[in-house]
XYZ file of C-alpha atoms in Angstrom:
772
model
C 64.047 102.721 73.637
C 61.894 100.033 75.216
C 63.294 99.943 78.776
C 65.771 102.793 79.242
C 64.064 105.919 80.568
C 61.062 104.013 81.908
C 60.088 103.964 85.581
C 60.878 100.313 86.256
C 60.066 99.127 89.781
C 63.197 98.360 91.731
C 64.183 94.719 91.933
C 64.421 94.729 95.732
C 61.303 96.876 96.274
C 58.898 94.148 97.402
C 61.344 92.750 99.961
C 61.946 96.210 101.376
C 58.339 97.328 101.672
C 57.270 94.014 103.222
C 60.185 93.914 105.678
C 61.667 90.718 104.245
C 64.850 92.491 103.110
C 67.907 91.276 105.005
C 70.626 93.642 106.205
C 73.879 92.765 107.938
C 72.500 92.734 111.491
C 69.647 90.444 110.369
C 72.091 87.603 109.718
C 72.879 85.661 112.871
C 74.689 82.350 113.218
C 74.596 80.186 116.333
C 76.720 80.759 118.249
C 77.422 84.441 117.509
C 79.518 86.317 120.033
C 79.090 90.054 120.587
C 81.805 92.666 120.470
C 81.354 95.870 122.456
C 83.657 98.866 122.261
C 84.701 101.075 125.134
C 85.163 104.535 123.676
C 87.086 107.612 124.748
C 85.168 110.285 126.692
C 87.695 112.965 125.664
C 88.985 114.498 122.460
C 92.682 114.392 123.311
C 94.175 112.594 126.295
C 97.070 110.381 127.304
C 96.146 106.863 128.389
C 97.843 106.454 131.775
C 96.440 103.035 132.599
C 93.730 100.480 131.775
C 92.296 98.078 134.375
C 90.189 95.228 132.957
C 90.165 93.078 136.127
C 86.553 93.660 137.113
C 85.333 93.509 133.519
C 86.976 90.139 133.011
C 84.930 88.642 135.858
C 81.576 89.299 134.154
C 79.936 85.985 133.191
C 80.077 85.274 129.452
C 83.164 87.377 128.704
C 85.459 85.521 126.298
C 88.150 88.132 125.643
C 89.096 91.743 126.344
C 91.350 93.571 123.901
C 92.991 96.685 125.339
C 96.435 98.279 125.395
C 97.755 95.962 122.672
C 99.645 97.309 119.654
C 97.946 96.028 116.533
C 99.064 96.979 113.015
C 98.214 100.565 112.122
C 95.334 100.996 109.701
C 94.190 103.635 107.226
C 93.982 103.898 103.445
C 96.126 106.880 102.437
C 98.317 106.931 105.560
C 98.618 104.107 108.089
C 98.093 106.352 111.091
C 95.189 104.786 113.033
C 95.474 102.024 115.663
C 92.341 99.823 115.693
C 92.231 100.397 119.460
C 93.873 103.479 120.940
C 97.291 102.982 122.494
C 99.269 105.625 124.396
C 96.656 108.320 123.781
C 93.198 109.001 122.385
C 92.785 111.523 119.593
C 89.005 112.007 119.389
C 85.881 111.710 121.480
C 84.470 108.300 120.643
C 87.735 106.609 119.699
C 87.676 102.861 120.534
C 89.955 102.127 123.498
C 88.978 98.533 124.272
C 86.897 95.724 122.790
C 85.040 93.170 124.897
C 83.929 89.887 123.317
C 81.162 88.100 125.225
C 78.358 85.617 124.701
C 75.633 88.274 124.530
C 75.413 92.000 123.815
C 74.229 92.667 127.389
C 77.229 90.874 128.904
C 79.633 92.633 126.553
C 78.165 96.044 127.378
C 78.237 95.346 131.125
C 81.901 94.336 130.980
C 82.877 97.299 128.785
C 81.293 99.676 131.299
C 83.448 98.141 134.067
C 86.766 98.778 132.315
C 88.619 101.520 134.154
C 90.767 103.845 132.063
C 92.893 106.589 133.597
C 93.397 109.582 131.319
C 95.611 112.656 131.433
C 94.129 115.495 129.400
C 96.167 116.959 126.545
C 95.749 120.306 124.714
C 92.946 120.238 122.144
C 92.992 120.987 118.421
C 89.376 121.996 117.877
C 89.358 123.325 114.291
C 91.405 123.036 111.103
C 92.342 126.715 111.379
C 93.702 126.116 114.879
C 95.515 123.016 113.601
C 97.139 125.150 110.881
C 98.514 127.721 113.318
C 102.209 127.724 114.109
C 102.844 126.054 117.453
C 99.503 124.202 117.533
C 99.463 120.981 119.590
C 100.370 118.006 117.423
C 97.743 115.329 116.900
C 100.414 112.965 115.504
C 103.912 113.474 116.870
C 105.384 110.685 114.691
C 103.722 111.644 111.414
C 106.894 111.156 109.383
C 107.193 107.489 110.431
C 103.855 106.237 109.061
C 103.577 104.076 105.978
C 101.781 106.010 103.241
C 100.680 105.983 99.631
C 102.785 107.790 97.039
C 100.249 110.544 96.408
C 99.867 111.435 100.108
C 102.056 114.303 101.257
C 102.092 114.632 105.060
C 104.272 117.358 106.607
C 106.037 115.978 109.714
C 106.122 118.338 112.674
C 102.743 119.846 111.694
C 99.083 118.811 111.612
C 99.085 118.700 107.811
C 98.153 115.209 106.583
C 98.451 116.278 102.960
C 98.529 119.317 100.696
C 97.102 119.325 97.178
C 98.146 122.251 95.001
C 96.352 123.611 91.948
C 98.288 126.087 89.813
C 96.727 127.147 86.522
C 97.382 130.185 84.358
C 99.105 133.400 85.424
C 97.925 134.886 88.715
C 99.627 138.248 88.208
C 97.908 138.621 84.848
C 94.577 137.620 86.387
C 94.745 140.178 89.177
C 95.933 142.869 86.769
C 92.868 142.292 84.577
C 90.455 142.334 87.539
C 88.562 145.541 88.152
C 86.586 144.135 91.080
C 87.903 141.903 93.862
C 85.968 140.128 96.623
C 87.278 137.918 99.417
C 85.418 135.973 102.084
C 85.979 133.270 104.705
C 83.635 130.372 105.471
C 83.464 127.550 107.994
C 81.418 124.680 109.303
C 82.048 121.803 111.700
C 81.906 118.063 110.976
C 78.533 116.318 111.048
C 77.002 112.864 110.572
C 75.731 110.809 107.637
C 72.646 109.678 109.620
C 72.036 106.560 107.527
C 69.013 104.530 108.672
C 71.127 101.401 109.181
C 73.947 101.802 111.669
C 77.255 100.200 110.750
C 77.659 96.495 111.487
C 80.286 93.833 110.785
C 80.762 90.175 111.652
C 83.887 88.056 111.308
C 84.650 84.362 111.618
C 88.010 82.654 111.106
C 87.599 79.055 109.960
C 89.968 76.231 111.057
C 91.749 76.337 107.678
C 92.414 80.074 108.061
C 89.627 81.252 105.772
C 88.188 84.499 107.122
C 84.523 85.231 106.443
C 83.382 88.807 106.991
C 79.897 90.188 106.545
C 79.625 93.938 106.584
C 77.342 96.859 105.793
C 80.000 98.329 103.529
C 80.087 100.242 100.264
C 83.459 98.674 99.516
C 83.642 94.932 100.289
C 86.503 94.386 97.860
C 88.488 97.104 99.640
C 87.692 95.404 102.964
C 89.153 92.210 101.531
C 92.324 93.927 100.328
C 92.938 95.937 103.472
C 92.323 93.125 105.969
C 94.793 90.995 103.991
C 97.299 93.828 103.950
C 96.929 94.892 107.579
C 97.235 91.419 109.062
C 99.339 89.630 106.433
C 96.562 87.184 105.549
C 96.337 85.330 102.229
C 94.017 87.476 100.082
C 92.391 84.375 98.587
C 91.346 83.201 102.037
C 89.312 86.300 102.841
C 85.643 86.254 101.853
C 83.621 89.427 102.330
C 79.858 89.411 101.985
C 77.602 92.441 101.817
C 73.799 92.155 101.655
C 71.511 95.145 101.165
C 72.849 98.286 102.844
C 70.464 100.675 104.586
C 71.950 103.917 103.372
C 75.612 104.871 103.321
C 76.290 108.270 101.671
C 80.046 107.699 101.788
C 80.126 106.889 105.499
C 80.382 103.150 104.862
C 83.275 103.391 102.411
C 86.013 103.340 105.114
C 87.060 100.122 106.850
C 86.681 100.226 110.648
C 84.290 97.806 112.347
C 85.490 95.020 110.047
C 88.939 95.319 111.631
C 87.494 95.142 115.147
C 85.312 92.144 114.305
C 88.337 90.370 112.810
C 90.480 91.077 115.883
C 87.643 89.959 118.152
C 87.254 86.671 116.292
C 90.996 86.087 116.316
C 91.042 86.607 120.091
C 88.448 83.850 120.687
C 89.868 81.162 118.431
C 88.028 82.172 115.275
C 84.483 82.026 116.624
C 82.017 84.385 114.879
C 81.922 87.861 116.411
C 79.529 90.693 115.607
C 80.247 94.377 116.235
C 77.188 96.605 115.875
C 77.133 100.355 116.385
C 74.468 101.872 118.545
C 73.146 105.124 117.092
C 75.383 107.170 119.391
C 78.428 105.104 118.434
C 77.539 105.417 114.780
C 77.506 109.203 115.124
C 80.750 109.747 117.057
C 82.860 106.576 116.836
C 82.737 105.795 113.132
C 83.884 108.157 110.343
C 81.883 111.364 109.988
C 81.072 114.081 107.440
C 84.092 116.357 106.985
C 84.251 119.981 108.161
C 85.892 122.907 106.374
C 87.437 126.343 106.899
C 87.802 128.152 103.559
C 89.025 131.442 102.166
C 87.928 132.383 98.634
C 89.137 135.426 96.696
C 87.789 136.237 93.228
C 88.787 138.910 90.729
C 86.469 139.946 87.875
C 85.929 142.576 85.247
C 83.070 145.048 85.478
C 81.210 142.876 82.948
C 81.182 140.060 85.509
C 83.719 137.818 83.780
C 85.860 136.182 86.463
C 89.560 136.459 85.688
C 91.202 134.875 88.694
C 90.533 132.758 91.793
C 92.719 132.306 94.860
C 91.451 129.666 97.280
C 92.552 127.989 100.480
C 90.679 124.989 101.837
C 91.481 123.664 105.317
C 89.603 120.373 105.581
C 88.815 119.008 109.034
C 90.137 115.496 108.531
C 89.771 114.697 112.206
C 92.092 112.494 114.216
C 93.074 110.166 111.357
C 93.560 110.814 107.646
C 91.934 107.674 106.166
C 89.550 108.874 103.393
C 89.890 112.582 104.266
C 92.954 112.783 102.036
C 90.872 111.662 99.056
C 88.221 114.236 99.940
C 90.930 116.913 100.130
C 92.159 115.949 96.670
C 88.636 115.976 95.272
C 88.051 119.435 96.711
C 91.171 120.712 94.982
C 90.306 119.178 91.621
C 87.014 121.095 91.284
C 87.997 123.979 93.558
C 86.453 126.799 91.471
C 82.981 125.381 91.061
C 81.584 125.063 87.504
C 83.044 128.309 86.225
C 85.564 129.057 83.487
C 88.448 130.744 85.297
C 91.758 130.862 83.473
C 93.963 131.779 86.424
C 93.633 129.598 89.517
C 95.672 129.146 92.688
C 94.367 126.704 95.278
C 95.900 125.046 98.315
C 93.766 122.224 99.671
C 94.992 120.984 103.058
C 93.897 117.896 104.944
C 94.316 118.877 108.590
C 94.522 116.667 111.653
C 92.245 117.788 114.501
C 90.908 116.146 117.654
C 87.545 115.505 116.022
C 86.009 112.240 114.784
C 87.876 111.302 111.636
C 86.283 112.086 108.309
C 85.039 110.050 105.397
C 83.330 110.967 102.117
C 79.851 112.458 102.315
C 77.424 112.390 99.406
C 79.119 114.747 96.950
C 82.692 113.980 98.057
C 83.706 117.528 99.105
C 81.570 119.301 96.500
C 78.613 120.404 98.622
C 81.153 121.758 101.077
C 83.306 123.713 98.631
C 80.217 124.809 96.682
C 78.906 126.632 99.754
C 82.089 128.717 99.886
C 82.254 129.340 96.135
C 78.555 130.088 95.680
C 78.369 132.480 98.598
C 81.381 134.317 97.163
C 79.671 134.433 93.761
C 76.689 136.171 95.350
C 78.984 138.627 97.133
C 80.610 139.379 93.766
C 77.218 139.851 92.100
C 76.172 142.253 94.840
C 79.362 144.284 94.449
C 78.906 144.408 90.668
C 75.189 145.182 91.069
C 74.532 142.263 88.709
C 71.766 139.657 88.559
C 72.966 136.633 90.514
C 71.812 134.076 87.971
C 73.191 136.108 85.083
C 76.645 136.202 86.709
C 76.649 132.425 86.814
C 75.418 132.180 83.227
C 78.219 134.439 81.993
C 80.931 132.415 83.739
C 79.448 128.928 83.223
C 81.978 126.266 82.264
C 81.490 125.168 78.652
C 82.949 122.830 76.034
C 86.283 124.241 74.918
C 87.212 125.416 78.421
C 89.612 123.586 80.730
C 89.228 122.414 84.324
C 91.463 123.615 87.181
C 93.585 120.512 86.525
C 93.827 121.533 82.832
C 91.596 118.838 81.329
C 90.057 120.008 78.012
C 86.267 119.845 78.118
C 83.849 118.914 75.359
C 80.133 118.437 74.938
C 80.357 114.821 76.095
C 82.402 115.180 79.262
C 80.870 118.367 80.701
C 77.333 118.732 79.387
C 75.450 122.031 79.305
C 75.423 124.166 82.470
C 73.831 127.149 80.741
C 70.844 125.027 79.790
C 70.543 123.926 83.428
C 70.591 127.576 84.532
C 67.879 128.449 82.003
C 65.640 125.661 83.322
C 66.132 126.801 86.908
C 65.260 130.343 85.848
C 61.930 129.054 84.534
C 61.153 126.585 87.331
C 61.560 129.091 90.172
C 60.125 132.024 88.182
C 63.294 134.053 88.639
C 61.954 136.692 86.271
C 59.309 137.663 88.845
C 62.140 138.832 91.083
C 64.112 137.156 93.864
C 62.416 139.127 96.670
C 58.706 139.380 97.478
C 57.239 141.182 100.488
C 54.502 139.161 102.215
C 53.760 141.593 105.054
C 55.624 143.785 107.527
C 57.155 140.724 109.141
C 57.514 138.047 106.429
C 59.489 138.134 103.215
C 59.918 135.518 100.481
C 63.375 135.257 98.927
C 64.965 133.069 96.257
C 68.605 132.010 96.192
C 70.499 130.264 93.414
C 73.707 128.299 92.976
C 75.528 125.932 90.623
C 77.817 122.942 91.041
C 79.809 120.365 89.165
C 81.634 117.194 90.064
C 84.079 114.707 88.704
C 85.084 111.494 90.425
C 88.611 111.451 91.812
C 88.863 107.680 92.061
C 91.624 105.154 91.504
C 92.941 105.353 87.959
C 92.634 101.559 87.635
C 89.203 101.202 89.266
C 87.469 98.127 87.755
C 83.934 96.830 87.434
C 82.867 93.366 86.326
C 79.632 91.555 85.482
C 78.737 87.890 85.020
C 75.563 86.692 83.277
C 74.203 83.173 83.595
C 71.013 81.642 82.196
C 68.253 79.707 83.884
C 66.683 76.872 81.906
C 63.569 78.958 81.285
C 65.664 81.491 79.381
C 65.742 84.106 82.122
C 69.074 85.653 83.054
C 70.913 86.071 86.348
C 72.953 89.259 86.618
C 75.852 89.388 89.087
C 77.704 92.623 89.749
C 79.894 93.850 92.589
C 77.886 97.087 92.829
C 76.367 97.373 96.310
C 72.669 98.173 96.563
C 72.865 101.024 99.084
C 69.417 102.412 98.290
C 70.211 103.974 94.927
C 68.426 101.412 92.734
C 71.591 101.021 90.640
C 71.220 97.274 90.258
C 67.763 97.747 88.778
C 69.267 100.160 86.254
C 71.892 97.549 85.364
C 69.014 95.166 84.640
C 67.400 97.835 82.455
C 70.624 98.290 80.503
C 70.835 94.542 79.899
C 67.156 94.307 78.965
C 67.537 97.181 76.512
C 70.571 95.654 74.825
C 69.028 92.173 74.579
C 65.577 93.618 73.760
C 63.950 91.437 76.374
C 61.549 91.858 79.285
C 63.334 93.330 82.302
C 61.216 91.079 84.533
C 63.104 88.114 83.072
C 66.377 89.450 84.468
C 67.121 88.439 88.044
C 69.666 90.537 89.908
C 71.679 89.151 92.768
C 71.649 91.780 95.490
C 74.157 90.252 97.907
C 77.831 90.635 97.046
C 80.301 87.855 97.843
C 83.909 88.685 97.008
C 84.662 85.020 96.318
C 82.018 84.607 93.625
C 80.964 88.103 92.543
C 83.052 89.973 89.969
C 84.844 92.934 91.491
C 83.441 96.443 91.491
C 85.947 98.899 92.987
C 83.617 100.700 95.395
C 80.004 101.797 95.221
C 80.862 105.465 95.510
C 81.222 108.620 93.415
C 77.986 108.167 91.427
C 79.869 105.641 89.298
C 77.782 102.488 89.728
C 75.680 103.073 86.627
C 78.593 104.273 84.501
C 81.130 101.573 85.351
C 78.712 98.723 86.066
C 76.662 99.680 83.008
C 79.686 99.512 80.738
C 80.518 96.077 82.130
C 76.911 94.945 81.570
C 77.020 96.034 77.925
C 80.236 94.126 77.367
C 78.775 91.028 79.010
C 75.677 91.407 76.833
C 77.836 91.428 73.701
C 79.522 88.261 74.935
C 76.153 86.573 75.427
C 74.873 87.738 72.047
C 77.961 86.327 70.336
C 77.559 82.936 72.035
C 73.822 82.704 71.382
C 74.290 83.512 67.712
C 77.153 81.013 67.398
C 74.912 78.134 68.462
C 71.796 79.445 66.717
C 73.668 79.864 63.441
C 74.426 76.132 63.405
C 70.892 75.105 64.315
C 69.127 77.563 61.989
C 71.712 77.078 59.207
C 72.119 80.800 58.746
C 75.089 83.163 58.983
C 75.479 84.915 62.316
C 75.181 88.221 60.486
C 71.605 87.362 59.506
C 70.489 86.723 63.058
C 68.772 89.150 65.413
C 68.014 88.968 69.142
C 64.819 90.242 70.754
C 62.042 88.997 73.004
C 64.298 86.289 74.518
C 64.658 84.760 71.040
C 67.333 84.449 68.374
C 65.736 84.619 64.916
C 66.446 85.308 61.280
C 66.200 89.012 60.663
C 64.156 88.844 57.485
C 61.898 86.028 58.738
C 61.371 86.308 62.521
C 59.168 83.211 62.497
C 62.330 81.142 62.125
C 64.129 81.251 65.423
C 64.822 79.750 68.818
C 64.050 80.785 72.381
C 66.873 81.446 74.825
C 65.778 78.421 76.845
C 66.574 76.202 73.867
C 70.103 77.584 73.507
C 71.389 78.763 76.873
C 72.390 75.294 78.138
C 73.278 73.870 74.748
C 70.910 72.919 71.908
C 69.612 69.366 71.934
C 68.522 67.846 68.600
C 65.548 65.448 68.429
C 67.929 62.488 68.168
C 69.633 63.470 71.445
C 72.814 64.993 70.036
C 73.798 68.302 71.619
C 75.883 71.257 70.492
C 77.044 74.338 72.339
C 77.002 74.364 76.121
C 76.153 76.519 79.064
C 76.328 80.165 78.046
C 78.040 82.387 80.582
C 78.532 86.023 79.703
C 81.283 88.108 81.161
C 82.082 91.773 80.877
C 84.461 94.149 82.544
C 85.298 97.825 82.439
C 88.239 99.781 83.735
C 88.525 103.545 83.745
C 90.788 104.818 80.989
C 93.145 107.755 80.436
C 93.017 108.844 84.081
C 96.225 110.118 85.662
C 97.609 111.149 89.016
C 97.853 114.879 89.719
C 101.174 116.637 89.360
C 102.205 117.384 92.980
C 103.354 120.923 92.144
C 100.717 122.100 89.651
C 97.774 119.735 90.117
C 97.711 119.048 86.384
C 96.144 115.700 85.488
C 92.930 113.932 84.610
C 91.290 112.709 87.836
C 87.927 111.534 86.476
C 86.056 110.575 83.301
C 83.462 113.390 83.211
C 82.141 116.498 84.974
C 78.419 116.503 85.726
C 76.957 120.018 86.023
C 73.836 121.253 87.783
C 71.997 124.434 88.769
C 69.836 125.037 91.842
C 67.295 127.340 93.400
C 65.772 127.656 96.865
C 62.828 129.796 97.961
C 62.286 130.593 101.645
C 59.826 132.565 103.739
C 61.824 134.538 106.296
C 60.592 136.107 109.499
C 62.434 139.398 109.967
C 61.504 139.622 113.637
C 62.808 136.331 115.047
C 65.040 135.162 112.123
C 63.185 131.881 111.661
C 62.386 130.696 108.159
C 60.334 128.146 106.274
C 61.484 126.198 103.203
C 58.985 126.838 100.410
C 60.561 125.416 97.243
C 63.818 123.754 96.262
C 64.837 123.229 92.650
C 67.582 121.196 90.966
C 68.336 120.770 87.269
C 71.076 118.257 86.389
C 72.620 117.439 83.026
C 72.126 113.719 83.534
C 73.245 112.678 80.041
C 70.356 110.254 79.728
C 67.564 109.487 82.186
C 67.762 105.732 82.768
C 64.850 105.285 85.193
C 62.671 108.370 85.563
C 61.169 107.800 88.997
C 64.436 106.460 90.395
C 66.261 109.543 89.122
C 63.647 111.867 90.617
C 63.828 110.028 93.931
C 67.613 110.192 93.992
C 67.686 113.915 93.324
C 64.903 114.779 95.761
C 66.459 112.673 98.520
C 69.795 114.358 97.928
C 68.163 117.806 98.027
C 66.625 116.975 101.407
C 70.050 115.953 102.731
C 71.594 119.127 101.346
C 69.034 121.354 103.009
C 69.463 119.514 106.312
C 73.247 119.833 106.117
C 72.902 123.520 105.320
C 70.161 124.350 107.801
C 70.614 122.273 110.926
C 73.008 119.297 110.905
C 76.313 119.786 112.745
C 78.396 118.542 115.642
C 78.666 120.870 118.617
C 81.996 120.440 120.433
C 82.938 121.577 123.932
C 86.404 122.666 125.050
C 87.430 119.014 125.558
C 86.439 118.066 122.009
C 83.354 116.150 123.116
C 80.406 115.941 120.721
C 77.484 117.385 122.675
C 74.682 116.163 120.392
C 75.323 112.484 119.595
C 71.663 111.385 119.439
C 68.996 111.916 116.801
C 67.020 113.753 119.476
C 69.671 116.487 119.510
C 71.246 115.922 116.090
C 68.453 117.053 113.787
C 67.992 115.954 110.184
C 64.886 117.243 108.405
C 61.742 115.790 109.921
C 58.603 114.740 108.088
C 56.586 117.819 107.156
C 59.582 120.150 107.078
C 60.502 119.504 103.461
C 59.738 122.073 100.773
C 58.120 121.449 97.412
C 60.790 119.796 95.261
C 61.183 120.778 91.612
C 63.491 118.616 89.520
C 64.524 118.985 85.906
C 66.922 117.105 83.672
C 69.038 118.178 80.739
C 70.124 115.328 78.481
C 73.485 115.940 76.818
C 74.746 112.379 76.267
C 78.078 111.326 77.679
C 79.324 109.409 74.682
C 81.230 106.738 76.618
C 78.473 106.281 79.215
C 75.939 103.449 78.937
C 73.272 104.857 76.603
C 74.797 108.285 77.305
C 74.104 108.297 81.052
C 75.973 110.171 83.768
C 75.780 109.476 87.491
C 73.239 111.507 89.456
C 73.191 110.083 92.992
C 75.023 112.996 94.614
C 74.122 116.002 92.527
C 70.832 117.042 94.078
C 72.637 117.755 97.338
C 75.667 119.737 96.258
C 74.141 123.133 95.505
C 71.563 123.252 98.302
C 73.810 124.806 101.013
C 74.940 127.584 98.678
C 71.436 128.349 97.416
C 69.985 128.402 100.940
C 72.843 130.557 102.221
C 72.351 132.995 99.362
C 68.596 133.258 99.952
C 68.994 133.821 103.690
C 71.768 136.377 103.198
C 69.438 138.454 101.038
C 66.496 137.956 103.389
C 68.402 138.900 106.554
C 70.438 141.615 104.815
C 73.642 140.194 106.254
C 76.298 138.027 104.612
C 76.195 134.546 106.146
C 79.453 132.585 106.150
C 78.893 129.661 108.495
C 76.817 126.504 108.629
C 74.334 125.394 109.795
C 72.057 128.302 108.984
C 70.000 128.289 112.169
C 68.131 131.381 113.422
C 70.651 131.873 116.234
C 73.526 132.087 113.755
C 71.611 134.558 111.596
C 70.843 136.667 114.677
C 74.498 136.660 115.754
C 75.650 137.634 112.259
C 73.072 140.407 112.190
C 74.147 141.698 115.603
C 77.819 141.608 114.609
C 77.125 143.644 111.470
C 75.454 146.490 113.359
């Protein structure tokens, strides 16, 4: 291949490194009013009264929205008021919105709003929410509008329950000679994207609503705003420029609703709502938490016979995307292992925490921590090599998933080959433990993961190609450039198919829902797969049109024509041909007559053969493929003070086909860094009132520069037959196994089984003390 697999420089790279790149907050019309939220200082409290008198007297204030009942919002269940009414359900929940001429005026007025609260009992964990008699987060749960595949349980804190029932549990336990069971937990955390969330809205005199937003899902914004407020869908235009990181946190719709309401309150004038860093951490959707119980039964040879699992997901105060995460966690509940007998209950629980959204990996890094720690506990009990246990049980073609989907070489790849590469890269054969001195010890931990994409069964992606008069091509796709480089890969796919220079393909980065073909959402590592399929179809359309015109001009059958180098020529005599620039706008003969016309290519793709899950058994096909990966982490552990240093981190993914080598390496390494930070330090600390105690980057600690280990990345290429040039998505997979691998390494190093995240020295010390 000429372009696929090469390290092509990203199309937006120059703008980003020179600072010319424009993000949502960089766009500013005149006038542009500012919206400022007043947020709840408590996790659960009744709103007794709101006094906006003093705030309304601040110069520049145009409107104050508070105490008004707007339509309920939310994707799976309509359970969330845009502004809290009657009570607040999480620390950071918007209670009022001030619209003023400037951000300073809006902030001053918001600070003067007086809200009287009456504290209510807290629900501070999903386990507490699950207990009989727990305070109810939503007393009227049974009255909400919901989607068909959401299953709330009125009178409880259960937003939904997804069941997986596969095989015969009695048979599985009967055949198990060794049984292990363990519980795991971690609190919600943040996505910590560089760009905080931002949205602007303007309602034109004719009713057209223009929204600009830093969203991963502008077409979903369009649909939901129309649905929530009964607005004509065709009169809503959503624009999204470059997005400065998202990781799932910008898939939900929140600030867009507030910006729309703010604009509506001031006669349609443009209003911008921008999160501060603190607001971005606690007000907008967060990374989900989890309490899990995993029980495995195996033979003495290490073959796992049965798995019984309960996941209690911390969906927070509102269900929104947490229900989808709960479903995704159920679908791949066992990790990438062939287990014939599976019982899993995956609950989405309401708590008085910030409400959850997807996080890079869509539940899989979270569940993988629980599964992979249990795998190590099983290996220890069997006195078996930890990597060998995973090799023996690795999911393979011919096996079935927990939802009973038959697997083959194309849709699952080769996990055993990934494990073998990890074994070599981290020198597992030298032993997982190495004494440095009386105080320090070096330890290696391993893990595996897999992931499918539980997305809408009718999720579409479209592409439009137009030509410039110099023969270059403009590529328009609804995929959002969130930092993944996906749009550059789409250009590579087109260049490969048309056999032309990728520099002659111009990619439109901004998405406009009025003019850009729809792409469902830029989530789930599906941009390359779905957008790439649409690009290939559009390329075929262009090829057909070019050959139609060229065949007339060159007086040759279409079948004899070839396309390469921005030319259409006769296959057996390439000297006879025409450049794209001579054909793309119609061919003009010397006498002035013209044939053909402007060539516009179009292509679309929609996921096929996907089904909903059976509500009682979980049977169904939720996604097109399962990408597998294996991981290793090496640490240097101080046995005296329980501190540790990250030495090496390794990931091997069956990527199907490497599309852009450096982009793939960057994606995986960046994901590994996020995974290690999630595992080792990132978390929300809550007090007894449900308040997040560390809502700044000073106290909420991602990995800092200099703290990263040496990253080792490998790829296995087992083509996914229906993927573009055999490619699978890879954006999330470097992250998913890091928490499990780090937890396994530290458990060996500290000689205590660690079951909670983040893995900070204090937690290790407490676990060690408790075990004595």
